XYZ file of C-alpha atoms in Angstrom:
483
model
C 12.880 25.592 -22.246
C 13.473 26.114 -18.521
C 13.337 23.693 -15.591
C 9.860 25.015 -14.774
C 8.086 23.968 -17.956
C 6.121 21.058 -19.373
C 8.592 20.971 -22.264
C 11.474 20.299 -19.898
C 9.605 17.533 -18.061
C 8.828 15.825 -21.382
C 12.447 16.302 -22.494
C 13.695 14.856 -19.189
C 11.336 11.871 -19.462
C 12.677 11.155 -22.946
C 16.290 11.396 -21.765
C 15.780 9.169 -18.713
C 13.823 6.605 -20.709
C 16.507 6.456 -23.397
C 19.368 6.491 -20.861
C 18.513 3.095 -19.386
C 17.987 1.526 -22.823
C 21.213 2.737 -24.416
C 24.318 0.614 -23.659
C 26.506 2.170 -20.979
C 29.415 2.894 -23.336
C 27.186 5.235 -25.393
C 25.394 7.012 -22.566
C 27.905 9.859 -22.461
C 26.861 10.693 -26.043
C 23.208 10.912 -24.986
C 24.008 13.091 -21.955
C 26.254 15.384 -23.969
C 23.713 15.877 -26.748
C 20.946 16.438 -24.197
C 23.072 19.010 -22.348
C 23.917 20.945 -25.511
C 20.328 20.844 -26.772
C 19.061 22.130 -23.421
C 21.677 24.907 -23.352
C 20.922 25.807 -26.973
C 17.221 26.299 -26.187
C 18.235 28.906 -23.621
C 21.299 30.543 -25.153
C 22.194 29.059 -28.541
C 24.506 31.939 -29.504
C 26.920 30.993 -26.722
C 27.306 27.326 -27.609
C 30.662 28.157 -29.341
C 31.971 29.771 -26.136
C 30.955 26.694 -24.126
C 32.711 24.438 -26.660
C 35.870 26.578 -26.678
C 35.998 26.715 -22.869
C 35.554 22.938 -22.697
C 38.286 22.225 -25.247
C 40.713 24.674 -23.662
C 40.206 23.282 -20.141
C 40.593 19.719 -21.412
C 43.874 20.479 -23.205
C 45.397 22.594 -20.441
C 44.618 19.864 -17.910
C 46.553 17.274 -19.920
C 49.457 19.677 -20.512
C 49.692 20.418 -16.785
C 49.759 16.720 -15.896
C 52.533 16.025 -18.414
C 54.909 18.502 -16.765
C 57.515 16.980 -14.474
C 58.408 20.003 -12.357
C 56.049 21.714 -9.942
C 57.081 25.124 -11.256
C 56.056 24.150 -14.775
C 52.742 22.770 -13.553
C 52.063 25.959 -11.597
C 52.975 28.175 -14.545
C 50.599 26.321 -16.858
C 47.933 26.343 -14.161
C 48.109 30.121 -14.013
C 47.880 30.291 -17.805
C 44.749 28.148 -17.698
C 43.139 30.090 -14.861
C 44.003 33.420 -16.514
C 42.373 32.453 -19.811
C 39.241 31.181 -18.096
C 39.016 34.325 -15.954
C 39.543 36.425 -19.092
C 36.532 34.783 -20.748
C 34.454 35.437 -17.649
C 35.815 38.952 -17.205
C 35.238 40.026 -20.787
C 31.605 39.015 -20.912
C 30.623 39.766 -17.325
C 32.838 42.609 -16.153
C 34.064 44.622 -19.149
C 31.323 47.234 -19.036
C 31.382 47.342 -15.235
C 35.101 48.155 -15.221
C 34.746 50.441 -18.244
C 31.895 52.437 -16.697
C 33.748 52.670 -13.385
C 36.854 54.017 -15.128
C 34.731 56.490 -17.084
C 33.109 57.754 -13.892
C 36.485 58.056 -12.171
C 37.925 59.910 -15.185
C 35.000 62.342 -15.200
C 35.452 62.964 -11.467
C 39.234 63.445 -11.715
C 39.253 65.421 -14.960
C 41.075 62.872 -17.148
C 40.091 61.990 -20.700
C 38.693 58.485 -21.140
C 37.015 57.580 -24.393
C 36.687 53.774 -24.420
C 33.096 53.291 -25.643
C 30.380 51.197 -24.028
C 29.948 47.812 -25.702
C 26.770 45.820 -26.041
C 27.877 42.566 -24.416
C 25.348 39.876 -23.549
C 26.199 37.755 -20.513
C 26.464 34.076 -21.537
C 24.142 31.832 -19.561
C 25.820 29.925 -16.701
C 29.315 31.252 -17.482
C 30.015 31.957 -13.794
C 29.155 28.389 -12.830
C 31.014 26.465 -15.507
C 34.034 28.784 -15.249
C 34.404 28.102 -11.520
C 33.981 24.397 -12.211
C 36.709 24.597 -14.873
C 39.060 26.523 -12.577
C 38.650 23.943 -9.810
C 39.549 21.192 -12.301
C 42.664 22.984 -13.580
C 43.897 23.790 -10.061
C 43.211 20.269 -8.767
C 45.154 18.740 -11.668
C 48.108 21.033 -10.947
C 47.999 20.095 -7.248
C 47.892 16.376 -8.046
C 44.439 15.971 -6.510
C 42.817 15.100 -9.838
C 44.104 13.161 -12.811
C 43.618 14.869 -16.148
C 40.683 13.294 -17.947
C 41.684 11.751 -21.290
C 38.202 10.844 -22.526
C 37.001 14.039 -24.185
C 33.393 12.892 -24.198
C 33.164 12.283 -20.459
C 35.025 15.512 -19.789
C 32.566 17.448 -21.962
C 29.641 15.944 -20.043
C 31.290 16.949 -16.750
C 31.685 20.478 -18.069
C 28.085 20.800 -19.292
C 26.058 18.221 -17.336
C 22.438 19.155 -17.993
C 20.995 19.167 -14.437
C 23.596 21.493 -12.921
C 24.836 23.455 -15.933
C 22.621 26.522 -15.507
C 22.922 27.246 -11.773
C 24.996 24.577 -10.078
C 25.697 22.941 -7.719
C 29.348 23.632 -8.578
C 30.732 20.098 -8.731
C 34.322 18.883 -8.510
C 35.635 16.538 -11.172
C 36.701 13.955 -8.587
C 33.072 13.518 -7.551
C 31.167 13.799 -10.832
C 33.465 12.150 -13.397
C 33.635 8.730 -11.662
C 29.832 8.662 -11.431
C 29.497 9.415 -15.136
C 31.817 6.525 -15.923
C 30.067 4.060 -13.609
C 27.278 2.052 -15.193
C 24.015 3.080 -13.571
C 21.095 0.686 -13.383
C 17.397 1.472 -13.214
C 16.628 1.695 -9.505
C 13.242 2.327 -7.901
C 14.718 4.261 -4.971
C 16.611 6.605 -7.282
C 13.553 7.220 -9.462
C 11.299 7.790 -6.440
C 13.801 10.114 -4.782
C 14.424 12.062 -7.994
C 10.728 12.609 -8.690
C 10.074 13.767 -5.121
C 12.963 16.262 -5.218
C 11.698 17.652 -8.526
C 8.139 17.990 -7.158
C 9.461 19.756 -4.049
C 11.488 22.106 -6.237
C 8.454 22.944 -8.379
C 6.426 23.575 -5.211
C 8.937 26.046 -3.741
C 9.584 27.783 -7.054
C 5.989 28.292 -8.191
C 4.256 28.811 -4.844
C 6.892 30.811 -2.962
C 9.584 32.314 -5.181
C 7.490 33.283 -8.192
C 4.500 34.460 -6.158
C 6.737 36.653 -3.995
C 8.814 38.042 -6.883
C 6.265 40.646 -8.150
C 5.365 41.637 -4.581
C 8.999 42.306 -3.708
C 9.587 44.061 -7.037
C 6.606 46.365 -6.475
C 8.383 47.787 -3.422
C 11.941 47.956 -4.769
C 10.702 49.478 -8.052
C 8.595 52.038 -6.220
C 9.987 55.593 -6.363
C 8.950 56.299 -2.770
C 8.524 53.151 -0.621
C 7.901 53.486 3.100
C 10.460 52.227 5.577
C 8.114 49.486 6.744
C 7.598 48.348 3.152
C 11.379 48.136 2.670
C 11.736 46.087 5.871
C 8.959 43.680 4.890
C 9.985 43.435 1.232
C 13.624 42.762 2.168
C 12.681 39.897 4.472
C 10.336 38.554 1.809
C 13.141 38.840 -0.745
C 15.345 36.685 1.490
C 12.615 34.048 1.537
C 12.065 34.428 -2.218
C 15.779 34.083 -2.994
C 16.136 30.989 -0.828
C 13.016 29.373 -2.308
C 14.136 30.201 -5.866
C 17.735 29.044 -5.626
C 17.124 26.009 -3.405
C 14.280 24.964 -5.743
C 16.717 25.084 -8.659
C 19.139 22.904 -6.691
C 16.327 20.507 -5.725
C 15.339 20.070 -9.360
C 18.969 19.634 -10.451
C 19.624 17.041 -7.728
C 16.371 15.271 -8.587
C 17.112 15.163 -12.310
C 20.598 13.776 -11.707
C 19.284 11.132 -9.305
C 16.897 9.884 -12.009
C 20.086 9.035 -13.889
C 21.634 7.412 -10.819
C 24.015 10.338 -10.201
C 24.306 12.093 -6.846
C 24.979 15.832 -6.868
C 26.109 17.784 -3.821
C 23.575 19.356 -1.502
C 23.667 23.122 -1.869
C 21.491 24.274 1.050
C 20.995 23.257 4.652
C 18.295 25.527 6.109
C 20.459 28.682 5.955
C 17.882 30.906 7.642
C 18.293 28.813 10.782
C 21.995 29.676 10.990
C 23.232 30.912 14.378
C 26.055 33.051 12.961
C 27.301 34.431 9.656
C 29.967 31.707 9.572
C 27.224 29.125 10.085
C 25.117 30.797 7.392
C 27.851 30.331 4.797
C 28.142 26.673 5.797
C 24.460 26.328 4.900
C 23.927 28.713 1.952
C 25.175 27.905 -1.564
C 27.436 25.330 0.037
C 29.318 24.360 -3.123
C 30.263 28.004 -3.792
C 31.312 28.486 -0.152
C 33.540 25.405 -0.372
C 34.958 26.592 -3.696
C 35.818 30.015 -2.248
C 37.371 28.360 0.801
C 39.554 25.956 -1.203
C 40.624 28.185 -4.109
C 40.609 31.707 -2.669
C 40.776 31.737 1.138
C 43.160 28.799 1.730
C 45.830 30.005 -0.748
C 45.595 33.552 0.654
C 45.727 32.378 4.284
C 48.402 29.735 3.769
C 51.353 30.390 6.055
C 49.668 33.385 7.666
C 49.709 33.414 11.461
C 48.714 36.955 12.395
C 45.009 37.476 12.924
C 45.069 40.642 10.796
C 46.420 38.654 7.843
C 43.711 36.017 8.217
C 41.095 38.753 8.365
C 42.518 40.240 5.175
C 42.126 36.858 3.455
C 38.525 36.639 4.712
C 37.673 40.097 3.348
C 39.310 39.302 -0.006
C 37.376 36.027 -0.246
C 34.047 37.729 0.353
C 34.900 40.464 -2.149
C 35.411 37.721 -4.741
C 32.037 36.303 -3.737
C 30.412 39.703 -4.231
C 32.048 40.243 -7.622
C 31.069 36.722 -8.720
C 27.433 37.462 -7.925
C 27.184 40.536 -10.101
C 29.056 43.176 -12.083
C 27.939 46.166 -10.011
C 29.228 48.045 -6.993
C 26.234 47.082 -4.888
C 27.277 43.418 -5.214
C 30.860 44.320 -4.289
C 29.571 46.119 -1.201
C 27.284 43.183 -0.389
C 30.306 40.877 -0.391
C 32.318 43.328 1.717
C 29.485 43.545 4.269
C 29.529 39.774 4.715
C 33.311 39.875 5.054
C 32.999 42.506 7.780
C 30.305 40.431 9.480
C 32.615 37.421 9.444
C 35.630 39.318 10.778
C 33.597 41.110 13.445
C 31.998 37.838 14.534
C 35.363 36.157 14.979
C 36.967 39.161 16.689
C 34.170 39.601 19.232
C 33.354 35.940 19.877
C 34.703 35.811 23.426
C 33.120 39.124 24.423
C 29.753 38.051 23.047
C 29.928 34.748 24.923
C 30.667 36.617 28.156
C 27.780 38.990 27.489
C 25.417 36.067 26.832
C 26.501 34.462 30.098
C 25.990 37.741 31.980
C 22.477 38.113 30.511
C 21.716 34.520 31.483
C 21.333 33.016 28.019
C 23.540 30.076 29.038
C 20.789 28.979 31.424
C 18.191 28.960 28.628
C 20.053 27.486 25.599
C 16.943 27.223 23.407
C 16.169 30.919 23.847
C 19.825 31.763 23.220
C 19.819 29.747 19.991
C 16.685 31.436 18.669
C 18.107 34.836 19.592
C 21.219 34.087 17.513
C 19.070 32.804 14.627
C 17.002 36.018 14.675
C 20.088 38.276 14.768
C 21.802 36.331 11.980
C 18.679 36.455 9.814
C 18.417 40.224 10.229
C 22.091 40.713 9.394
C 21.601 38.651 6.236
C 18.451 40.596 5.353
C 20.209 43.944 5.798
C 22.954 42.857 3.389
C 20.325 41.828 0.855
C 19.117 45.415 0.621
C 22.319 45.932 -1.401
C 21.819 42.665 -3.286
C 18.344 43.644 -4.483
C 18.710 47.400 -5.067
C 19.351 48.691 -8.580
C 22.074 51.241 -7.759
C 24.364 52.315 -4.937
C 22.325 55.440 -4.232
C 19.141 53.404 -4.039
C 20.850 50.773 -1.875
C 22.017 53.315 0.691
C 18.582 54.937 0.742
C 16.891 51.574 1.336
C 19.516 50.571 3.920
C 18.867 53.766 5.853
C 15.143 53.016 5.863
C 15.804 49.439 6.978
C 17.652 50.514 10.141
C 15.361 53.450 10.966
C 13.470 52.514 14.189
C 10.176 53.971 12.945
C 10.248 51.542 9.994
C 9.720 48.718 12.489
C 6.682 50.267 14.162
C 3.788 47.746 14.399
C 1.364 50.186 12.770
C 3.705 50.677 9.814
C 4.263 46.950 9.418
C 0.512 46.304 9.432
C 0.151 48.946 6.751
C 3.001 47.394 4.738
C 1.270 43.998 4.673
C -1.102 45.564 2.172
C 1.508 44.893 -0.520
C -0.071 41.404 -0.433
C -3.423 40.691 -1.980
C -5.640 38.595 0.307
C -5.143 35.496 -1.868
C -1.361 35.954 -1.988
C -1.212 36.394 1.782
C -3.268 33.255 2.464
C -1.215 31.166 0.023
C 2.038 32.503 1.452
C 1.066 31.680 5.035
C -0.126 28.169 4.162
C 2.970 27.366 2.112
C 5.209 28.933 4.771
C 3.770 26.493 7.308
C 4.234 23.533 4.932
C 7.885 24.391 4.294
C 8.584 24.808 7.991
C 6.969 21.464 8.769
C 9.322 19.953 6.206
C 12.303 21.738 7.757
C 11.200 20.688 11.254
C 11.333 17.054 10.123
C 14.858 17.632 8.816
C 16.002 19.222 12.075
C 14.495 16.580 14.330
C 14.621 13.361 12.295
C 17.554 13.797 9.969
C 16.905 13.714 6.230
C 13.312 14.547 5.310
C 13.742 12.338 2.249
C 14.662 9.340 4.406
C 11.601 10.111 6.532
C 9.472 10.163 3.372
C 10.906 6.811 2.310
C 9.811 5.276 5.613
C 6.192 6.346 5.168
C 3.509 4.123 3.687
C 2.787 4.309 -0.008
C -0.562 5.981 0.702
C 1.052 8.703 2.857
C 3.814 9.326 0.327
C 1.378 9.558 -2.588
C -0.921 11.867 -0.597
C 1.929 14.264 0.233
C 3.166 14.399 -3.332
C -0.344 14.848 -4.728
C -0.868 17.760 -2.338
C 2.346 19.396 -3.580
C 1.517 18.797 -7.254
C -2.099 19.971 -7.046
C -1.111 23.047 -5.021
C 1.523 24.017 -7.584
C -0.877 23.355 -10.462
C -3.782 25.352 -8.994
C -1.985 28.229 -7.272
C 1.551 28.263 -8.620
C 2.842 30.870 -11.035
C 5.972 30.796 -13.136
C 8.347 33.592 -14.078
C 11.249 33.510 -16.502
C 14.009 31.295 -15.163
C 15.849 31.350 -11.850
C 17.477 34.301 -10.100
C 20.908 32.636 -9.973
C 20.644 31.650 -13.619
C 21.596 35.264 -14.326
C 24.935 34.920 -12.573
């Protein structure tokens, strides 16, 4: 049972209907059972690991709070973080490290005989581990009181809407909402349904229709440079549509229950710099990396080189979090280099823009920066999407080869689309950009929707539903569900 299924919608309807009937003091039981049932339908064999991680985080949080000295709190915090990272490392990174050591041993002539192990990655372990680490660290810093109610804490740890792929929530935001009695509210129900519909629209009509087209190029033994360029840009659109759709559905589901989750995306492909991109893309992860990796590493550092080192380390963690493969590590390093280079050359680039005359045409300057940032992001995603380092470097070389961008080659590459897929893509692309234009010019698109007449609102939602029903396709799960 995935988000994109009739079974899930029926399950959600049952949960929401029951939620507002059950007395508030028992609602945590309903949410906890619903969360575990949903997780069990996707990955039942890892329910024990989820339960163990929950219990351990709960206990270590209380133990940390009971300590009187900061040194004791910090020591227990490191014990908690180490155990949680060990769980994540064993399941996600053991074979990556083991294979890397084996390759190094073969290259250097040493004997290394630790065998490969068949280890299945537990669903959502990266997300709930980071959520658990933030809780443990915040308790040790005195920013969060240790939760004594094991039921509420368990719901926080495994809350059904955001368990699989975030947003990565902090305890100080989610726990108080779980404890507050929520009442049936028309605005919440309307908002939640619209966010879910929008998520279904983006997932089925953009992400899942683009997925096989992109895969046909990256799985090809001999793609052309123009095909790599086009497929990489399409992959960026696919990835955004897929992940933001998952966040839309999660936010919508939570709002049906009266709970507000954090926004995870803010039109990232309209970013004017790499720094701006990471303020718009996977926002809850970016904030997590800032607060728990970058800030501790940069604390007390005054030299620019030291700050740059902290930036590079933070992006390496981001790369490793995304996947247990060297291409993900390199992807993270590339973004770190982007970020450092952008900061180091900021003044020179501003002078160059003034010399060219961009300061006299600010709109043109902004769109130039958006285009450059988008291409930098796309280039990095060659490494994100490729299956091996050798393949990644081969595709990256094709991406930056001038002949790959020739108009004739690009026209030829468009043939990776069928006529129907191309028409649907163009129509949906326009619809999404109209939606984003409303957000850029009138604030929240959802507030704009709320101000429309009932007829207009119903017409828009019917268009989205019918389009998804007639032309949408559905693959297995979400891309970030695998992380």
